PDB file of C-alpha atoms in Angstrom:
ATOM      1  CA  UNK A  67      18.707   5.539  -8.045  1.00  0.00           C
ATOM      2  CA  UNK A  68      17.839   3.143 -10.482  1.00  0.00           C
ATOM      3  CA  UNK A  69      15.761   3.424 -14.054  1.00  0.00           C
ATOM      4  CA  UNK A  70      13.217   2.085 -15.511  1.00  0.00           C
ATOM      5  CA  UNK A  71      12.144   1.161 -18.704  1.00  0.00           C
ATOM      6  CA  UNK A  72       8.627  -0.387 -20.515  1.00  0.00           C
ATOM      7  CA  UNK A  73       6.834  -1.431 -23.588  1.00  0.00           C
ATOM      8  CA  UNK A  74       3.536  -2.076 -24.267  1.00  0.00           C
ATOM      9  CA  UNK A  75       2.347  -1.892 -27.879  1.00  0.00           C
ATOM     10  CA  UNK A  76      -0.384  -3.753 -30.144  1.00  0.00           C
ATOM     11  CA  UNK A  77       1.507  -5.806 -32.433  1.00  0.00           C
ATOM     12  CA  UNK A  78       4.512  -8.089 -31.595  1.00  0.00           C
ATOM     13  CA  UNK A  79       7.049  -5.631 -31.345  1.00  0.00           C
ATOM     14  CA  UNK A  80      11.245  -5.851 -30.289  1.00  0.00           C
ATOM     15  CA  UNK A  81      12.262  -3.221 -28.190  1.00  0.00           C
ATOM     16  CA  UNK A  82      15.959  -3.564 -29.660  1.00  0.00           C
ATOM     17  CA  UNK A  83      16.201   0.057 -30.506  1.00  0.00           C
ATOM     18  CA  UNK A  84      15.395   1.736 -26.593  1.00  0.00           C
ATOM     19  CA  UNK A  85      17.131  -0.966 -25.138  1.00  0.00           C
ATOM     20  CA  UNK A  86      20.571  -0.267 -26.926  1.00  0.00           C
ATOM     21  CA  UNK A  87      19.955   3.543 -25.367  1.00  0.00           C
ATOM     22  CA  UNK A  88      19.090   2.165 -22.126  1.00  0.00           C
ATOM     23  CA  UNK A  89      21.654  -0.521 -22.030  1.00  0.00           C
ATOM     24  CA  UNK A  90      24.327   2.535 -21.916  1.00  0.00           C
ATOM     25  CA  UNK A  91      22.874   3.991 -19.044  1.00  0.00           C
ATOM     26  CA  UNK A  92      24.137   0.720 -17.015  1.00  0.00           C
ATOM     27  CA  UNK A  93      27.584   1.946 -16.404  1.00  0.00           C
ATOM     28  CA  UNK A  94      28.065   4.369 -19.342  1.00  0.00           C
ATOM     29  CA  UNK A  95      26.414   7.523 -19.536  1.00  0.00           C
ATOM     30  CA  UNK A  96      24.878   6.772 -16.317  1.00  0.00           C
ATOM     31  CA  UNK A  97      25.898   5.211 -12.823  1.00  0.00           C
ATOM     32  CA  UNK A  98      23.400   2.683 -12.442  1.00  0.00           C
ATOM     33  CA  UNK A  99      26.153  -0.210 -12.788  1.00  0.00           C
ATOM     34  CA  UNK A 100      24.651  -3.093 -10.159  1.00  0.00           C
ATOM     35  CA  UNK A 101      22.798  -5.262 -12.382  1.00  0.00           C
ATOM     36  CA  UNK A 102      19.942  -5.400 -14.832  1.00  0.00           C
ATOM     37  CA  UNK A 103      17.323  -7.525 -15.945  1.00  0.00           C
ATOM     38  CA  UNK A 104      14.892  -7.750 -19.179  1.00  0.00           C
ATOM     39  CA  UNK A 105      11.499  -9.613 -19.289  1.00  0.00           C
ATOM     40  CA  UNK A 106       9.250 -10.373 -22.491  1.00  0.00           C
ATOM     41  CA  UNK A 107       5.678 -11.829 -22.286  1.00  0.00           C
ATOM     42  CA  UNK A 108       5.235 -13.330 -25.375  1.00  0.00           C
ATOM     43  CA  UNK A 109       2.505 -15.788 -27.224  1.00  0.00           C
ATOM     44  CA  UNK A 110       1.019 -16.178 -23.458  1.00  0.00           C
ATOM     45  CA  UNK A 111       4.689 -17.083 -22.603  1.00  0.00           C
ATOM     46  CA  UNK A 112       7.277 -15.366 -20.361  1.00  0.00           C
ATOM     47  CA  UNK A 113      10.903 -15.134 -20.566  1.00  0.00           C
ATOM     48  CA  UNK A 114      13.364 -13.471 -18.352  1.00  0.00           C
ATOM     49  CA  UNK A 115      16.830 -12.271 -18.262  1.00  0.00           C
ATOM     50  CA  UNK A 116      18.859 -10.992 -15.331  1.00  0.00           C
ATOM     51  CA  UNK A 117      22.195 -10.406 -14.571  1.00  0.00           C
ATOM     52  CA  UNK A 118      24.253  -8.384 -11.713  1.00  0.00           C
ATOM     53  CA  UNK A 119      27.411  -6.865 -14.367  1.00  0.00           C
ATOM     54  CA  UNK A 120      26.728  -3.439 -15.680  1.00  0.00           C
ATOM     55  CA  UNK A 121      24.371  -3.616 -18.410  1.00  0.00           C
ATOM     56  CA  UNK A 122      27.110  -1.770 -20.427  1.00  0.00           C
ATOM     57  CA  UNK A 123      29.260  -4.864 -20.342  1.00  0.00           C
ATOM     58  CA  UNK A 124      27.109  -7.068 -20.593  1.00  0.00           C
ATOM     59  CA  UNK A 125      26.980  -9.705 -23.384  1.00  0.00           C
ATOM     60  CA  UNK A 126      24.032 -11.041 -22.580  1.00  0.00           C
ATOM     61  CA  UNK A 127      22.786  -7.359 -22.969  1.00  0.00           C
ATOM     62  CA  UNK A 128      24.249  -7.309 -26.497  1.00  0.00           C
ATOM     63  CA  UNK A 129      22.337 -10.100 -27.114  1.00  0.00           C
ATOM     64  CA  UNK A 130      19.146  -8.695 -26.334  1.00  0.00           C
ATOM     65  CA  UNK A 131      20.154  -5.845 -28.720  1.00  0.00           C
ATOM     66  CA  UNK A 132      21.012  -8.459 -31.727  1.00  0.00           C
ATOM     67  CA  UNK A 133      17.904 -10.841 -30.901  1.00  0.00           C
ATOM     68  CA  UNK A 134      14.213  -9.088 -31.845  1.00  0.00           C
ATOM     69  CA  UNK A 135      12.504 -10.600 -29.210  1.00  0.00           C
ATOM     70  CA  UNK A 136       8.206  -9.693 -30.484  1.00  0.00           C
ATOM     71  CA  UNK A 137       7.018  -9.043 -27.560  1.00  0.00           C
ATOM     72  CA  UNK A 138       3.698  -6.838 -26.453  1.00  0.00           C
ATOM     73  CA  UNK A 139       5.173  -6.237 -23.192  1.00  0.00           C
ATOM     74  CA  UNK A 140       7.997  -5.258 -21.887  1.00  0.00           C
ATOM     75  CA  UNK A 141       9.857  -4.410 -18.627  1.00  0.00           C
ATOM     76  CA  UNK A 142      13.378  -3.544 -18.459  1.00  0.00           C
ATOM     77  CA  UNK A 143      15.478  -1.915 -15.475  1.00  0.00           C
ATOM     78  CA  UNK A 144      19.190  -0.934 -14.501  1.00  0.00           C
ATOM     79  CA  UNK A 145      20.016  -1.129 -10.781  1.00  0.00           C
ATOM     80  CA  UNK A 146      22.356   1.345  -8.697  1.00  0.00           C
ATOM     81  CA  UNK A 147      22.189  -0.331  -5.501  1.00  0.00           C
ATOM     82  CA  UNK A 148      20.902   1.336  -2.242  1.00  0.00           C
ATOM     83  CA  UNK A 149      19.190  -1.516  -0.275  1.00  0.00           C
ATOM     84  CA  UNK A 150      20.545  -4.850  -0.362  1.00  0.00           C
ATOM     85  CA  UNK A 151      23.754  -6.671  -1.945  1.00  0.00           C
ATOM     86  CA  UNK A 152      25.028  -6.391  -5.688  1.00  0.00           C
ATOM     87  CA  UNK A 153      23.568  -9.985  -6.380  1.00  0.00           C
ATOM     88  CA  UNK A 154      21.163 -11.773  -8.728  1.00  0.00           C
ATOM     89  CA  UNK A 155      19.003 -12.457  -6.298  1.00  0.00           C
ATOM     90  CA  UNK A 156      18.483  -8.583  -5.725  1.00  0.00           C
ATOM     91  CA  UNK A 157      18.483  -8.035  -9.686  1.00  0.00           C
ATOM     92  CA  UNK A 158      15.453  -6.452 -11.218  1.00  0.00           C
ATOM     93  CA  UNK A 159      12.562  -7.539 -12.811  1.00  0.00           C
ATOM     94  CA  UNK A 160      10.967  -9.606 -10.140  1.00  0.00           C
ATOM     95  CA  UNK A 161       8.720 -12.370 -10.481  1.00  0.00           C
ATOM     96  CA  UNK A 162       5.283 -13.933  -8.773  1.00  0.00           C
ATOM     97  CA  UNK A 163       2.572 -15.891 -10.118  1.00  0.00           C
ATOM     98  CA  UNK A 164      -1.229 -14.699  -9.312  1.00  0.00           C
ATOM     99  CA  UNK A 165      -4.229 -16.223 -10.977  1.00  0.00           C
ATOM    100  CA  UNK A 166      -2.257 -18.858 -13.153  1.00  0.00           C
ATOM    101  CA  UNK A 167       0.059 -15.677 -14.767  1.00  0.00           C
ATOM    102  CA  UNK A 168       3.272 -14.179 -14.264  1.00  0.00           C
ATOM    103  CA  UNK A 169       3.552 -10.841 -12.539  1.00  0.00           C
ATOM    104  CA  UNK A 170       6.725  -8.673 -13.171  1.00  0.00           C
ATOM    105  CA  UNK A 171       7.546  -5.790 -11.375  1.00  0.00           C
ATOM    106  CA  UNK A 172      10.639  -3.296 -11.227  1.00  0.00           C
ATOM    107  CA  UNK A 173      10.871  -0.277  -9.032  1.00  0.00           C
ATOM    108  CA  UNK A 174      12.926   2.982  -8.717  1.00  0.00           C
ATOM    109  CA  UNK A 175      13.353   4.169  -5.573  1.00  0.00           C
ATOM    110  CA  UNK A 176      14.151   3.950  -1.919  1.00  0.00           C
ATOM    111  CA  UNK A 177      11.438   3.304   0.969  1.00  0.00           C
ATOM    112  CA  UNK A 178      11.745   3.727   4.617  1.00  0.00           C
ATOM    113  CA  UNK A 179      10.240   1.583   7.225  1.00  0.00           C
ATOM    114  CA  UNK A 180       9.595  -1.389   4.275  1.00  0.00           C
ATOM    115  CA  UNK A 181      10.289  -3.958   6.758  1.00  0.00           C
ATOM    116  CA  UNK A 182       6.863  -3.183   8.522  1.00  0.00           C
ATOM    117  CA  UNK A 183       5.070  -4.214   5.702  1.00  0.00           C
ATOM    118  CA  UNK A 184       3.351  -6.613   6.422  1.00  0.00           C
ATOM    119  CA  UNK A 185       3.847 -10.002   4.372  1.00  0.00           C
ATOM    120  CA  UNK A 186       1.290 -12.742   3.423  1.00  0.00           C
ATOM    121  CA  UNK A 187       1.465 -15.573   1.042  1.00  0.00           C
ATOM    122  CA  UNK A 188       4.382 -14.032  -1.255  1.00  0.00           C
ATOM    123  CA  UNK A 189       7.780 -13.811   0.663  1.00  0.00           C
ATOM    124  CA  UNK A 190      11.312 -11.843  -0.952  1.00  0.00           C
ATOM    125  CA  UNK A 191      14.380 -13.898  -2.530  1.00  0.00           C
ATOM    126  CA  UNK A 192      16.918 -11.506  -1.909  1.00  0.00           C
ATOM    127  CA  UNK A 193      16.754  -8.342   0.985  1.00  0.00           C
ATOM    128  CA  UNK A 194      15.500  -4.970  -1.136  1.00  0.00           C
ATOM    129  CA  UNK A 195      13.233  -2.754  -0.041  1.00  0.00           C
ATOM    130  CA  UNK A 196      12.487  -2.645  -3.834  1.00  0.00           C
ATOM    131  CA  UNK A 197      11.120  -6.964  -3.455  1.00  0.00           C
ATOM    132  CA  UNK A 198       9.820  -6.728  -0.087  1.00  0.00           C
ATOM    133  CA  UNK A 199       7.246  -3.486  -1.311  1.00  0.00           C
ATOM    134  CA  UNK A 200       6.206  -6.515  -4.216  1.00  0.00           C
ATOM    135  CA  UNK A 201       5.695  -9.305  -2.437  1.00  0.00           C
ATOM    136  CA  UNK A 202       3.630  -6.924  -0.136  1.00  0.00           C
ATOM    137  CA  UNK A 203       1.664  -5.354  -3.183  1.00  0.00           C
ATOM    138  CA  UNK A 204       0.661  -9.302  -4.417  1.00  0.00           C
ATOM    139  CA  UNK A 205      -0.076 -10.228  -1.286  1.00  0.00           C
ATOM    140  CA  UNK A 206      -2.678  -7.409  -0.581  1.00  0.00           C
ATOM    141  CA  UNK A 207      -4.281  -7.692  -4.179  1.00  0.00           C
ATOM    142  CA  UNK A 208      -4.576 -11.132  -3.761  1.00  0.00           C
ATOM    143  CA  UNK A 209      -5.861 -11.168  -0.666  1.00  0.00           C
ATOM    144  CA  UNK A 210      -8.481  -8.677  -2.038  1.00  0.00           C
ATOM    145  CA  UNK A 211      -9.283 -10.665  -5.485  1.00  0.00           C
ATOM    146  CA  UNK A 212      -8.659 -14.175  -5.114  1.00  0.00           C
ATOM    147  CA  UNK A 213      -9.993 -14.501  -8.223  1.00  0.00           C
ATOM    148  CA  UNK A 214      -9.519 -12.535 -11.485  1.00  0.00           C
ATOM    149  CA  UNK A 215     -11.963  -9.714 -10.570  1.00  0.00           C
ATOM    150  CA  UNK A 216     -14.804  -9.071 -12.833  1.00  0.00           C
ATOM    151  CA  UNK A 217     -14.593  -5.741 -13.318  1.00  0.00           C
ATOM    152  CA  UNK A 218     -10.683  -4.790 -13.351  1.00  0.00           C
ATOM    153  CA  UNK A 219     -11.158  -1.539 -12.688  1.00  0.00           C
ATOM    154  CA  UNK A 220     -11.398  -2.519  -9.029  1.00  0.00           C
ATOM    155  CA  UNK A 221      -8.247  -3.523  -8.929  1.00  0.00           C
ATOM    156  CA  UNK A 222      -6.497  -0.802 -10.545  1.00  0.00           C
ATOM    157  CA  UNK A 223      -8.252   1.589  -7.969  1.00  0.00           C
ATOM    158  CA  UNK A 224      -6.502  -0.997  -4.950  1.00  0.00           C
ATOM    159  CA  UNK A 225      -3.312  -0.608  -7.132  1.00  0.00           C
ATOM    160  CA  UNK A 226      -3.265   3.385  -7.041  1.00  0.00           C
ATOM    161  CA  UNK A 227      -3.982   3.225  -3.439  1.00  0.00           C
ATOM    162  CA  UNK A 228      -1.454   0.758  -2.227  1.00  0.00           C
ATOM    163  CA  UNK A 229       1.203   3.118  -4.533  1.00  0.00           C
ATOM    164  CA  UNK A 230       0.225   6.072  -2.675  1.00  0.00           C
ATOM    165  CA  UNK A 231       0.645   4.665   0.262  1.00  0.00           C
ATOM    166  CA  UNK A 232       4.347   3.580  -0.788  1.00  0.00           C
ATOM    167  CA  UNK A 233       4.576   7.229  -2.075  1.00  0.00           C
ATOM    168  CA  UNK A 234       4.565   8.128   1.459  1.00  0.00           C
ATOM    169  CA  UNK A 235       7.382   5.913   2.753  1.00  0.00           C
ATOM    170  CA  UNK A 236      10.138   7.259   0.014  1.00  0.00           C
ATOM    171  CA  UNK A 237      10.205   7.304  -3.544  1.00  0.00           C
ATOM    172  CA  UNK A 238       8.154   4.881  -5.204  1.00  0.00           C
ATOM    173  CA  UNK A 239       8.405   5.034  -9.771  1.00  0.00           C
ATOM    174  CA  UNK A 240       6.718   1.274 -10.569  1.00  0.00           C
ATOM    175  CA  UNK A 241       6.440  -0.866 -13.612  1.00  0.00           C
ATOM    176  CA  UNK A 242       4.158  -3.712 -13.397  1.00  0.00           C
ATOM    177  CA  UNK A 243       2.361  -6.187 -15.274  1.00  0.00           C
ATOM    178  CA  UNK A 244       0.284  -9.428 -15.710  1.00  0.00           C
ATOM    179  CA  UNK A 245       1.083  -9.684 -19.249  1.00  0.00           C
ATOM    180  CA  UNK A 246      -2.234  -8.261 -20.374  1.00  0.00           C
ATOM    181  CA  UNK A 247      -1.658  -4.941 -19.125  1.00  0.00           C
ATOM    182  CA  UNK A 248       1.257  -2.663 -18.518  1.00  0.00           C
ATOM    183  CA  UNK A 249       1.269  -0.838 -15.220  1.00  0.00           C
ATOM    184  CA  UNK A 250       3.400   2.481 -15.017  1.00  0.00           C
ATOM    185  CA  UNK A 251       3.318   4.402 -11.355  1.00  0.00           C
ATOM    186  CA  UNK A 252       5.339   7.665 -11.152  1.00  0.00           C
ATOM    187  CA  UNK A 253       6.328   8.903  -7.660  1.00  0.00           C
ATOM    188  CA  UNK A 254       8.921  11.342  -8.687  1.00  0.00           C
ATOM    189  CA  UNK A 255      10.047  10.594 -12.466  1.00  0.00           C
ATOM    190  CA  UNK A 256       8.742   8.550 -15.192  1.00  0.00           C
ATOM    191  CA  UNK A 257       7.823   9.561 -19.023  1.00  0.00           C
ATOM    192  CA  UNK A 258       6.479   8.436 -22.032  1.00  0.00           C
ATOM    193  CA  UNK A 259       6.238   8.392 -25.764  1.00  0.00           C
ATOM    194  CA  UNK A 260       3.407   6.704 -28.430  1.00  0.00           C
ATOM    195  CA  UNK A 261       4.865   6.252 -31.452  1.00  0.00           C
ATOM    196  CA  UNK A 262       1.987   5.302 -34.029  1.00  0.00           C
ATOM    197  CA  UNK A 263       1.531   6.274 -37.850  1.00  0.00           C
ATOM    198  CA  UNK A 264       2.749   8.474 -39.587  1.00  0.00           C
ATOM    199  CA  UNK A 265       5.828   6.842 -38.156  1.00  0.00           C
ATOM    200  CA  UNK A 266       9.055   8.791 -38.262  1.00  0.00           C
ATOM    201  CA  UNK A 267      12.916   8.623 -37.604  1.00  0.00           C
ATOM    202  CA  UNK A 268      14.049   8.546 -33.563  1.00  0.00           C
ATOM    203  CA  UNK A 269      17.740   9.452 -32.231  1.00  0.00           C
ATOM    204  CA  UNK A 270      18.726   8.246 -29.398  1.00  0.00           C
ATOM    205  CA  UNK A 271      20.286  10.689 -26.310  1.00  0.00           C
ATOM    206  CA  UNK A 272      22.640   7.376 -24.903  1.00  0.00           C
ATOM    207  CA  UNK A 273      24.284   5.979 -28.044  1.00  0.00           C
ATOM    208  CA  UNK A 274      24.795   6.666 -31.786  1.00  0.00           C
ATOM    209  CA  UNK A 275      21.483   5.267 -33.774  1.00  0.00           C
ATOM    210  CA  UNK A 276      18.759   6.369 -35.751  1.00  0.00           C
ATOM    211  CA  UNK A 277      15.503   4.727 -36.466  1.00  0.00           C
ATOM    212  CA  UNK A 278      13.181   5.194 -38.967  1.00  0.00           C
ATOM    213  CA  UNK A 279      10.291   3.673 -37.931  1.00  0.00           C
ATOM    214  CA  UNK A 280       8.348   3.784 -40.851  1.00  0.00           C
ATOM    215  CA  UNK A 281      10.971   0.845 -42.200  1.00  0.00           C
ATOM    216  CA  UNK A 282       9.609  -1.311 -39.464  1.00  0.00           C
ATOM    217  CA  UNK A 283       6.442  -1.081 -38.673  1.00  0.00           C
ATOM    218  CA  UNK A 284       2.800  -1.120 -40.908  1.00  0.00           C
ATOM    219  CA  UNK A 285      -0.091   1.901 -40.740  1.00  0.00           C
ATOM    220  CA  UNK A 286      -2.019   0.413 -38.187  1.00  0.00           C
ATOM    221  CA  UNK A 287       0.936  -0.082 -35.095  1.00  0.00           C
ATOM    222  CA  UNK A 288       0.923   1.440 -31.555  1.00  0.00           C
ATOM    223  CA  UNK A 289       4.127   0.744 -29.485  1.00  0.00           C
ATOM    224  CA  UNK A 290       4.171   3.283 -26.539  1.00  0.00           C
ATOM    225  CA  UNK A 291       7.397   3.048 -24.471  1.00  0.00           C
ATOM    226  CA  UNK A 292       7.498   4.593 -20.903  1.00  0.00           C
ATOM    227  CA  UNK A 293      10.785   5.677 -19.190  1.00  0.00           C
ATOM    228  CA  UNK A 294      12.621   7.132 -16.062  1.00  0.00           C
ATOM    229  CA  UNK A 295      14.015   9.363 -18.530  1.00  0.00           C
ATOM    230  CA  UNK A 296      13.205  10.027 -22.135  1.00  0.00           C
ATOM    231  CA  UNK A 297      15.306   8.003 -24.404  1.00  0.00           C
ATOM    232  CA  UNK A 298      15.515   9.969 -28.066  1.00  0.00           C
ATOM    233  CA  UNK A 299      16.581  13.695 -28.162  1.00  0.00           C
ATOM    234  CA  UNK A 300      14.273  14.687 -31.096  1.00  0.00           C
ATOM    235  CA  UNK A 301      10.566  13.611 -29.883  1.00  0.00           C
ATOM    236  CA  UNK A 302       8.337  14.806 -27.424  1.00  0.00           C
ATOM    237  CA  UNK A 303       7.730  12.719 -24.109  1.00  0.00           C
ATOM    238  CA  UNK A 304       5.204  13.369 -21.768  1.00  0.00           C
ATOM    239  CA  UNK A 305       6.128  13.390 -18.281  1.00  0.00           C
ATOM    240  CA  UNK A 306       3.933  11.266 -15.648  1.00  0.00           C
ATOM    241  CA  UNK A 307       2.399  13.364 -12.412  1.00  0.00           C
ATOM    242  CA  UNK A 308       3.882  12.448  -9.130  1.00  0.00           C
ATOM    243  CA  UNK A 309       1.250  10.153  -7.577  1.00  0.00           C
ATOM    244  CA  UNK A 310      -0.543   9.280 -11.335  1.00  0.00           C
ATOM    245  CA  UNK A 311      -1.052   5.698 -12.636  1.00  0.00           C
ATOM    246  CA  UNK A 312      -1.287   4.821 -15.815  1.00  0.00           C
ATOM    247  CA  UNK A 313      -2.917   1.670 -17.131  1.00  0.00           C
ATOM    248  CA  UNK A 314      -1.262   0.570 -20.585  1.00  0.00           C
ATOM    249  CA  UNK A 315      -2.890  -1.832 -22.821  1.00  0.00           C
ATOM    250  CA  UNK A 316      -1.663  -2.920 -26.513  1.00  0.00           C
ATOM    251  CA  UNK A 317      -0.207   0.590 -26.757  1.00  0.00           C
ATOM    252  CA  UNK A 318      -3.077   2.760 -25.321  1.00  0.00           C
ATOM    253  CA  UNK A 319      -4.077   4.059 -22.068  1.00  0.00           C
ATOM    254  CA  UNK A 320      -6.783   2.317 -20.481  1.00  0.00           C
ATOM    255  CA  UNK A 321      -6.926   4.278 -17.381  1.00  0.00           C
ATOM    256  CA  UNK A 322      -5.920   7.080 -15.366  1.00  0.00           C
ATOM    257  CA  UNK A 323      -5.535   7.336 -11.847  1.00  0.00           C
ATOM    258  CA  UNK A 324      -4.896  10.977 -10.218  1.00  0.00           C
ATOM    259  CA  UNK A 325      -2.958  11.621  -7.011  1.00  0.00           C
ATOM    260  CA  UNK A 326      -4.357  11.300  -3.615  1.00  0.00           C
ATOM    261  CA  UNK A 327      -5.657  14.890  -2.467  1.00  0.00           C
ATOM    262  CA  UNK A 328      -4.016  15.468   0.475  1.00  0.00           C
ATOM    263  CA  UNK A 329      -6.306  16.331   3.887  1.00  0.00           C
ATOM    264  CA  UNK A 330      -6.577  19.735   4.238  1.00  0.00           C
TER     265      UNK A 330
END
């Protein structure tokens, strides 16, 4: 399967440190060697990178580990390919626009029956069960709000719901956002770390680096970072519930959504 990594935090932040952990993952310590893909929202701005080599390999991966990128959001994942071709088009992070913003999503996992799904406005690029469940997931929200709602809770209810409903078709670990907030669904695996003051040092489990983070950062920074695994060997993650969302926003959670009781 494939991983997933995130960022949201409440000062411009680069997320050069997780990334050169996670990068090895892509064909190095782990198998996931069909492609990758990075996106930043930044300044109200987006920016993208995507490539189908093994992250490992990759130079344009080493460039995102030489290049701070300040970014409050972050979504980063490394593909081992189940449904659909080793190709860009099938690369993680995807990309729609709702509401005049760009939506990225990545997902781990593998769905059965996806092709029943029905599709609206928002059609796939590429053939993964991993695109078609997004385009699916816009469509229905937009459908439902086709207009920022005024009370966003409403749609972060719609969003647990149409997860759970995934849930039930396979495996179904989601990172999503509008650029405002950071989305993180667990189905089987997904943790996650807030690093805020007193700030102090961070191994990594992947690669060779320490951090201190105290070098880097000022008294009043939040930078929570969410992944399929946890990335350092000497902190304490918390690991998501299968069926919980989490609503991230500059580094805090906003909301939290509990499974679905099942009928008895």
């Amino acid at each position: 399967m494939c991983e997933l990594l995130g960022m949201s935090a409440n000062v411009p932040t680069d997320i050069c440190f997780s990334f050169s952990g996670f990068l090895h993952r892509g064909g190095g310590t782990g198998p996931h060697r069909d492609g990758w893909g990075i996106a930043f929202y930044e300044e109200g701005g987006y920016r993208e990178f995507r490539d189908p080599h093994p992250s490992v390999d990759s130079p344009i991966a080493r460039l995102i580990c030489e290049y701070p990128i300040k970014s409050n959001v972050v979504i980063s994942h490394i593909r081992q390919a189940n449904v659909g071709g080793v190709r860009l088009a099938n690369t993680h992070p995807f990309t729609r626009e709702m509401w005049g913003r760009p939506w990225c999503y990545a997902h781990n996992g593998q769905l059965s029956d996806w092709q029943t799904l029905p599709l609206g406005v928002y059609t796939p690029v590429g053939n993964t069960d991993s695109e078609h469940a997004f385009c699916w997931i816009m469509g229905e929200l937009r459908s439902a709000f086709p207009t920022p709602p005024a009370a966003p809770e409403a749609l972060w209810e719609m969003l647990h719901a149409l997860c759970e409903q995934l849930r039930g078709q396979g495996v179904f670990n989601l990172l999503l956002s509008d650029g405002v907030y950071l989305y993180s669904y667990c189905s089987t695996k997904l943790a996650h770390i807030t690093r805020r003051a007193p700030f102090g040092e961070a191994e990594l489990s992947d690669a060779e680096m320490t951090v201190n983070f105290i070098e880097h950062t000022t008294p009043n920074d939040i930078v929570s970072v969410i992944a399929t695994e946890p990335l350092t060997q000497n902190e304490a993650w918390q690991r998501m519930e299968p069926g919980e969302l989490l609503v991230w926003r500059e580094g805090e959670i906003n909301a939290r959504y509990c499974p679905t009781p099942k009928p008895a």
